[in-house]
Tab-separated table of C-alpha atoms in Angstrom:
chain	number	residue	atom	x	y	z
A	1	MET	CA	-50.728	-21.768	-6.399
A	2	ALA	CA	-49.376	-18.428	-8.138
A	3	ARG	CA	-45.885	-19.089	-9.236
A	4	GLU	CA	-43.705	-17.273	-8.329
A	5	SER	CA	-42.325	-14.228	-11.045
A	6	PRO	CA	-38.657	-14.722	-12.808
A	7	PRO	CA	-35.455	-12.800	-11.080
A	8	PRO	CA	-35.426	-9.653	-13.094
A	9	CYS	CA	-32.643	-9.779	-15.742
A	10	GLN	CA	-32.689	-13.532	-15.997
A	11	LEU	CA	-30.637	-14.835	-17.985
A	12	LEU	CA	-32.050	-18.231	-18.777
A	13	PRO	CA	-35.369	-19.597	-18.231
A	14	GLY	CA	-36.086	-22.387	-15.858
A	15	ASP	CA	-33.255	-20.393	-13.760
A	16	PRO	CA	-34.489	-19.312	-10.306
A	17	PHE	CA	-31.532	-17.755	-8.655
A	18	ASN	CA	-29.927	-16.594	-11.660
A	19	LEU	CA	-26.908	-18.372	-11.048
A	20	THR	CA	-26.066	-17.912	-14.502
A	21	LEU	CA	-25.453	-14.179	-13.651
A	22	GLY	CA	-23.392	-14.527	-10.967
A	23	VAL	CA	-21.335	-17.349	-12.635
A	24	LEU	CA	-20.814	-15.011	-15.098
A	25	VAL	CA	-19.478	-12.423	-13.148
A	26	ALA	CA	-17.263	-14.655	-11.308
A	27	SER	CA	-15.433	-15.450	-14.854
A	28	LEU	CA	-15.438	-12.118	-15.041
A	29	LEU	CA	-13.624	-11.451	-12.476
A	30	ALA	CA	-11.344	-14.157	-12.086
A	31	ALA	CA	-10.697	-13.033	-15.767
A	32	CYS	CA	-9.215	-9.721	-14.061
A	33	LYS	CA	-5.709	-11.941	-11.746
A	34	ARG	CA	-3.484	-10.534	-14.790
A	35	VAL	CA	-4.600	-7.334	-16.536
A	36	PRO	CA	-2.086	-5.475	-18.023
A	37	GLY	CA	-1.094	-1.875	-17.519
A	38	LEU	CA	-3.368	-1.852	-14.663
A	39	ALA	CA	-1.777	0.268	-11.263
A	40	PRO	CA	-0.529	-2.502	-8.511
A	41	LEU	CA	-2.793	-1.011	-6.034
A	42	VAL	CA	-5.782	-1.747	-8.648
A	43	GLN	CA	-4.859	-5.263	-9.810
A	44	TRP	CA	-4.569	-6.031	-5.677
A	45	GLN	CA	-8.129	-4.717	-5.131
A	46	LEU	CA	-9.502	-6.419	-8.180
A	47	ASN	CA	-7.786	-10.076	-6.322
A	48	ALA	CA	-9.648	-9.589	-3.295
A	49	TYR	CA	-12.059	-11.676	-2.598
A	50	THR	CA	-13.709	-9.386	-0.161
A	51	ASN	CA	-14.382	-6.927	-2.491
A	52	TRP	CA	-15.960	-10.052	-5.733
A	53	ASN	CA	-18.161	-10.049	-2.493
A	54	LEU	CA	-18.881	-6.392	-2.196
A	55	ILE	CA	-19.065	-6.621	-6.515
A	56	PHE	CA	-21.836	-8.960	-6.104
A	57	ILE	CA	-23.909	-7.091	-3.089
A	58	MET	CA	-23.855	-4.086	-5.760
A	59	LEU	CA	-25.227	-5.632	-8.512
A	60	ARG	CA	-27.905	-7.627	-6.405
A	61	LEU	CA	-29.209	-3.470	-5.332
A	62	ALA	CA	-28.536	-2.413	-9.479
A	63	LEU	CA	-30.369	-5.882	-10.993
A	64	LYS	CA	-32.489	-5.923	-7.704
A	65	GLN	CA	-31.608	-9.990	-7.088
A	66	LYS	CA	-32.967	-10.643	-4.023
A	67	GLN	CA	-33.452	-14.087	-4.416
A	68	TRP	CA	-29.568	-13.825	-3.834
A	69	ASP	CA	-29.622	-12.220	-0.112
A	70	PRO	CA	-28.990	-16.050	1.588
A	71	PHE	CA	-25.894	-16.831	-0.843
A	72	LEU	CA	-24.463	-12.767	-0.195
A	73	ALA	CA	-25.275	-13.477	4.173
A	74	VAL	CA	-23.445	-16.660	4.786
A	75	ASN	CA	-20.281	-15.316	2.288
A	76	SER	CA	-20.219	-11.870	4.601
A	77	VAL	CA	-20.535	-13.916	7.397
A	78	GLY	CA	-17.751	-16.178	6.365
A	79	ILE	CA	-15.126	-12.872	5.785
A	80	LEU	CA	-15.834	-11.463	7.991
A	81	VAL	CA	-14.983	-14.201	10.792
A	82	GLY	CA	-12.424	-15.606	8.244
A	83	PHE	CA	-10.535	-11.800	8.890
A	84	ARG	CA	-11.040	-11.051	12.049
A	85	THR	CA	-8.819	-14.904	12.514
A	86	ALA	CA	-6.240	-13.900	10.090
A	87	MET	CA	-5.667	-10.374	11.154
A	88	ALA	CA	-5.496	-10.980	14.997
A	89	GLN	CA	-2.926	-9.617	17.016
A	90	GLY	CA	-2.220	-6.963	15.323
A	91	ILE	CA	-2.041	-8.703	12.354
A	92	ASP	CA	-3.907	-6.193	10.333
A	93	GLU	CA	-0.814	-3.235	10.292
A	94	ASN	CA	1.050	-6.461	8.315
A	95	MET	CA	-1.720	-5.328	6.196
A	96	ARG	CA	-2.423	-2.079	6.049
A	97	THR	CA	1.413	-1.242	5.761
A	98	LYS	CA	1.652	-3.467	2.232
A	99	ILE	CA	-1.564	-0.931	1.097
A	100	ARG	CA	1.358	1.925	1.766
A	101	HIS	CA	3.097	0.790	-0.650
A	102	LEU	CA	1.069	-0.503	-2.578
A	103	GLY	CA	-0.033	3.144	-2.686
A	104	LEU	CA	-2.615	4.125	-0.858
A	105	PRO	CA	-1.236	5.496	2.710
A	106	LEU	CA	-3.660	4.733	4.953
A	107	SER	CA	-3.624	5.998	8.713
A	108	ARG	CA	-5.148	3.446	11.825
A	109	ARG	CA	-8.530	5.486	12.614
A	110	THR	CA	-9.046	5.754	8.577
A	111	PHE	CA	-8.119	1.423	8.256
A	112	VAL	CA	-10.241	0.731	11.064
A	113	CYS	CA	-13.082	2.530	9.756
A	114	LEU	CA	-12.960	0.742	6.374
A	115	ASP	CA	-11.746	-2.409	7.759
A	116	HIS	CA	-15.738	-1.830	9.667
A	117	LEU	CA	-16.854	-0.578	6.826
A	118	LEU	CA	-16.350	-3.739	4.286
A	119	HIS	CA	-16.469	-6.548	6.569
A	120	THR	CA	-18.851	-5.967	9.796
A	121	VAL	CA	-21.443	-3.762	7.307
A	122	PRO	CA	-22.430	-5.967	4.811
A	123	PRO	CA	-23.344	-9.493	7.489
A	124	ALA	CA	-24.499	-7.049	10.157
A	125	LEU	CA	-26.796	-5.492	6.739
A	126	LEU	CA	-28.241	-8.850	5.266
A	127	VAL	CA	-28.836	-10.232	8.243
A	128	SER	CA	-30.809	-8.439	9.681
A	129	HIS	CA	-32.125	-7.818	6.242
A	130	LEU	CA	-33.185	-11.326	6.869
A	131	VAL	CA	-34.447	-11.523	9.660
A	132	ARG	CA	-36.691	-8.367	9.257
A	133	ARG	CA	-37.878	-10.394	6.303
A	134	ARG	CA	-38.593	-13.827	8.329
A	135	LYS	CA	-35.960	-15.340	5.208
A	136	ARG	CA	-35.051	-18.414	6.377
A	137	VAL	CA	-30.999	-19.358	4.810
A	138	PRO	CA	-31.347	-23.216	2.574
A	139	LEU	CA	-28.748	-25.584	3.556
A	140	LEU	CA	-27.281	-25.437	-0.481
A	141	ASN	CA	-26.084	-21.841	-0.227
A	142	ILE	CA	-23.257	-23.338	2.501
A	143	VAL	CA	-21.511	-25.501	-0.656
A	144	TYR	CA	-22.149	-22.534	-3.492
A	145	VAL	CA	-19.702	-20.886	-0.246
A	146	ILE	CA	-17.393	-22.842	-0.005
A	147	GLY	CA	-17.380	-23.702	-3.555
A	148	LEU	CA	-17.233	-20.027	-4.685
A	149	SER	CA	-14.442	-18.962	-1.980
A	150	THR	CA	-12.376	-22.299	-2.828
A	151	TRP	CA	-11.855	-21.986	-6.374
A	152	PHE	CA	-11.342	-18.444	-5.892
A	153	ASN	CA	-8.554	-19.258	-3.670
A	154	PHE	CA	-6.627	-21.980	-6.294
A	155	ARG	CA	-6.851	-19.222	-8.762
A	156	GLN	CA	-6.316	-16.854	-7.205
A	157	SER	CA	-2.930	-17.750	-6.071
A	158	GLY	CA	-1.774	-20.660	-8.936
A	159	LEU	CA	1.015	-17.949	-9.916
A	160	ALA	CA	1.432	-16.378	-6.899
A	161	HIS	CA	2.871	-19.668	-5.053
A	162	ALA	CA	7.085	-19.335	-4.068
A	163	PRO	CA	9.621	-19.675	-7.097
A	164	ARG	CA	10.569	-23.251	-7.566
A	165	ARG	CA	14.147	-23.903	-7.730
A	166	VAL	CA	15.430	-23.957	-11.617
A	167	PRO	CA	19.604	-25.655	-11.404
A	168	ARG	CA	21.843	-23.946	-13.723
A	169	LEU	CA	23.701	-25.779	-16.072
A	170	PRO	CA	25.898	-24.076	-17.928
A	171	GLU	CA	24.869	-23.953	-20.791
A	172	LEU	CA	21.240	-22.952	-19.644
A	173	PRO	CA	21.675	-19.125	-18.077
A	174	MET	CA	19.178	-17.280	-14.779
A	175	VAL	CA	15.384	-18.972	-15.478
A	176	CYS	CA	12.963	-17.559	-14.024
A	177	VAL	CA	9.685	-19.966	-13.245
A	178	HIS	CA	6.448	-19.119	-12.546
A	179	ARG	CA	4.504	-22.453	-10.691
A	180	GLN	CA	1.277	-23.157	-11.357
A	181	SER	CA	0.339	-24.547	-8.142
A	182	GLY	CA	-3.053	-23.625	-7.170
A	183	HIS	CA	-3.761	-23.874	-3.112
A	184	LEU	CA	-5.652	-22.432	-0.050
A	185	ASP	CA	-3.166	-20.935	1.599
A	186	ALA	CA	-3.397	-16.829	0.790
A	187	SER	CA	-0.411	-15.316	2.096
A	188	GLU	CA	0.918	-14.011	-1.105
A	189	ILE	CA	-2.442	-12.297	-1.905
A	190	TYR	CA	-2.749	-10.625	1.651
A	191	VAL	CA	-0.364	-11.162	3.375
A	192	PRO	CA	1.359	-13.956	5.608
A	193	HIS	CA	-1.544	-15.321	8.151
A	194	PRO	CA	-2.330	-18.684	10.129
A	195	TRP	CA	-4.612	-19.874	6.616
A	196	ARG	CA	-5.415	-23.116	8.680
A	197	ARG	CA	-7.488	-21.491	11.215
A	198	THR	CA	-9.199	-19.031	8.918
A	199	TRP	CA	-10.450	-22.069	6.660
A	200	VAL	CA	-11.832	-23.359	10.291
A	201	SER	CA	-13.124	-19.893	10.863
A	202	ILE	CA	-14.743	-19.725	7.115
A	203	LEU	CA	-16.369	-23.194	7.797
A	204	VAL	CA	-17.974	-22.744	11.113
A	205	GLY	CA	-19.102	-19.615	10.182
A	206	CYS	CA	-20.751	-20.273	6.468
A	207	ALA	CA	-22.251	-23.525	8.666
A	208	ALA	CA	-23.522	-21.497	11.817
A	209	THR	CA	-25.046	-19.075	9.127
A	210	PRO	CA	-28.787	-20.579	8.679
A	211	PRO	CA	-29.314	-21.393	12.005
A	212	LEU	CA	-28.063	-18.210	13.338
A	213	VAL	CA	-30.538	-16.768	10.761
A	214	ASP	CA	-33.265	-19.272	11.942
A	215	ALA	CA	-32.650	-18.896	15.537
A	216	LEU	CA	-32.948	-14.357	14.960
A	217	ILE	CA	-36.666	-15.139	13.597
A	218	ARG	CA	-37.950	-16.432	16.844
A	219	LYS	CA	-36.116	-15.179	19.279
A	220	GLU	CA	-34.626	-18.165	20.555
A	221	ARG	CA	-31.235	-16.104	23.160
A	222	TRP	CA	-29.923	-18.796	23.606
A	223	ARG	CA	-29.442	-20.642	20.281
A	224	VAL	CA	-27.824	-17.641	19.401
A	225	LEU	CA	-26.057	-17.197	21.787
A	226	ALA	CA	-24.667	-20.344	21.655
A	227	LEU	CA	-23.234	-20.029	17.698
A	228	ALA	CA	-22.359	-16.671	18.096
A	229	SER	CA	-19.982	-18.744	20.699
A	230	ALA	CA	-18.961	-21.291	17.963
A	231	MET	CA	-17.368	-18.984	15.326
A	232	LEU	CA	-15.914	-16.901	17.737
A	233	LEU	CA	-14.296	-20.039	18.955
A	234	PRO	CA	-11.420	-19.995	15.508
A	235	TYR	CA	-10.499	-16.071	16.680
A	236	LEU	CA	-9.688	-17.159	20.025
A	237	SER	CA	-8.008	-19.712	18.885
A	238	SER	CA	-5.722	-16.979	17.197
A	239	SER	CA	-6.252	-14.009	19.301
A	240	LEU	CA	-4.503	-16.390	22.434
A	241	ASP	CA	-1.788	-17.863	20.708
A	242	PRO	CA	1.183	-16.126	22.133
A	243	ARG	CA	3.539	-16.942	19.312
A	244	LEU	CA	1.356	-16.263	16.579
A	245	ARG	CA	2.500	-12.729	16.772
A	246	GLN	CA	5.542	-12.418	16.653
A	247	ARG	CA	6.062	-16.025	13.524
A	248	TYR	CA	3.544	-14.282	11.320
A	249	PHE	CA	5.837	-10.002	11.611
A	250	PHE	CA	8.591	-12.538	10.804
A	251	GLU	CA	6.820	-13.896	7.697
A	252	PHE	CA	5.755	-10.524	6.981
A	253	GLN	CA	9.528	-9.425	6.783
A	254	LEU	CA	10.578	-12.208	4.208
A	255	GLN	CA	7.823	-11.927	2.177
A	256	ARG	CA	8.336	-8.502	1.775
A	257	LEU	CA	12.649	-8.301	0.892
A	258	ARG	CA	11.603	-11.703	-1.147
A	259	LYS	CA	9.946	-9.863	-3.570
A	260	GLU	CA	11.763	-6.863	-3.737
A	261	GLU	CA	14.801	-9.815	-4.262
A	262	GLU	CA	12.506	-10.953	-7.614
A	263	SER	CA	11.098	-8.184	-8.299
A	264	ARG	CA	15.056	-6.933	-9.426
A	265	THR	CA	16.401	-10.030	-10.515
A	266	CYS	CA	14.247	-10.153	-13.442
A	267	GLU	CA	14.269	-6.507	-13.748
A	268	ASP	CA	18.168	-7.477	-14.135
A	269	ALA	CA	17.781	-10.127	-16.571
A	270	PRO	CA	16.175	-9.654	-19.948
A	271	ARG	CA	14.108	-12.748	-20.460
A	272	SER	CA	12.354	-14.225	-23.470
A	273	VAL	CA	9.465	-16.819	-23.199
A	274	THR	CA	10.219	-20.734	-23.692
A	275	PRO	CA	8.065	-23.068	-24.611
A	276	GLY	CA	7.327	-24.597	-21.078
A	277	GLY	CA	6.030	-20.944	-19.866
A	278	ALA	CA	9.647	-19.850	-17.828
A	279	PHE	CA	10.885	-16.680	-18.797
A	280	ARG	CA	14.747	-17.657	-19.580
A	281	SER	CA	17.224	-14.663	-20.113
A	282	ARG	CA	19.810	-13.992	-22.257
A	283	PRO	CA	23.275	-15.415	-21.988
A	284	THR	CA	24.506	-13.032	-18.551
A	285	GLY	CA	26.098	-15.774	-16.052
A	286	ALA	CA	23.726	-14.782	-13.343
A	287	ARG	CA	23.671	-17.331	-10.754
A	288	GLN	CA	20.203	-16.066	-9.597
A	289	VAL	CA	17.127	-18.070	-9.705
A	290	GLY	CA	13.717	-15.119	-9.741
A	291	ARG	CA	10.119	-14.792	-10.098
A	292	CYS	CA	8.395	-12.092	-11.913
A	293	ASN	CA	5.846	-10.508	-9.994
A	294	THR	CA	4.723	-6.360	-9.684
A	295	THR	CA	2.119	-6.625	-8.633
A	296	GLU	CA	2.576	-7.854	-5.332
A	297	LEU	CA	4.955	-6.632	-2.331
């Protein structure tokens, strides 16, 4: 039996899926977490996992990395169901507000069109492409997607957590502290949302994608319906929660007020970097504690 030819732009011999290239691209994207001089909107876009997925898709098309299709399909489906669950009951309007404050005003119609272009179209095209090629999705891709997405959240949220309060001593003026803890709640990167339900939705969506592709290839309609219903359950839990909308709209307003207060606090205080990694002002008699973050609103 003839051996498969290596993929284009293979970086390491014996790497049939060109995972080395994917890891390199992910590392470069992670390095763009804090880039001095970038506009807040551009910086925020580089910290969005959806855009990471789109960059991988564009790289797949440009370099003809068709062996990435199963991974990209699982990743795109996970993003789709996760985003729909996170933004249920109009929480996506908070996202539109945040984008407007970052410098890009969008009408509701334009926002919805871009939403479906970025979140709905990629998984639909990737899954349909796999079905036409009768290409199955290996289960190992679920592990790859969960690994990348959890690493993204821990890596990108490490400096996005709420500030840690430092007690003010007589000889120590105001101290602004960056807390270096990572977590799975991406509310600081995006907007406040039901992140636990979102992760359940992502896990269900990723786990259901390989059998869903198999069922579509075999035209097993009842199995397709059952898997689609399973992926819909986390979204329904968010959509039918009567207290969800009020809670997360309130948390979004608190997030905005806190960001504005922290920005003013750190702008007003002359700072120097201490050996412990904290930003410490010169003695000014101030009693507030804040955190400098000019790329989030």
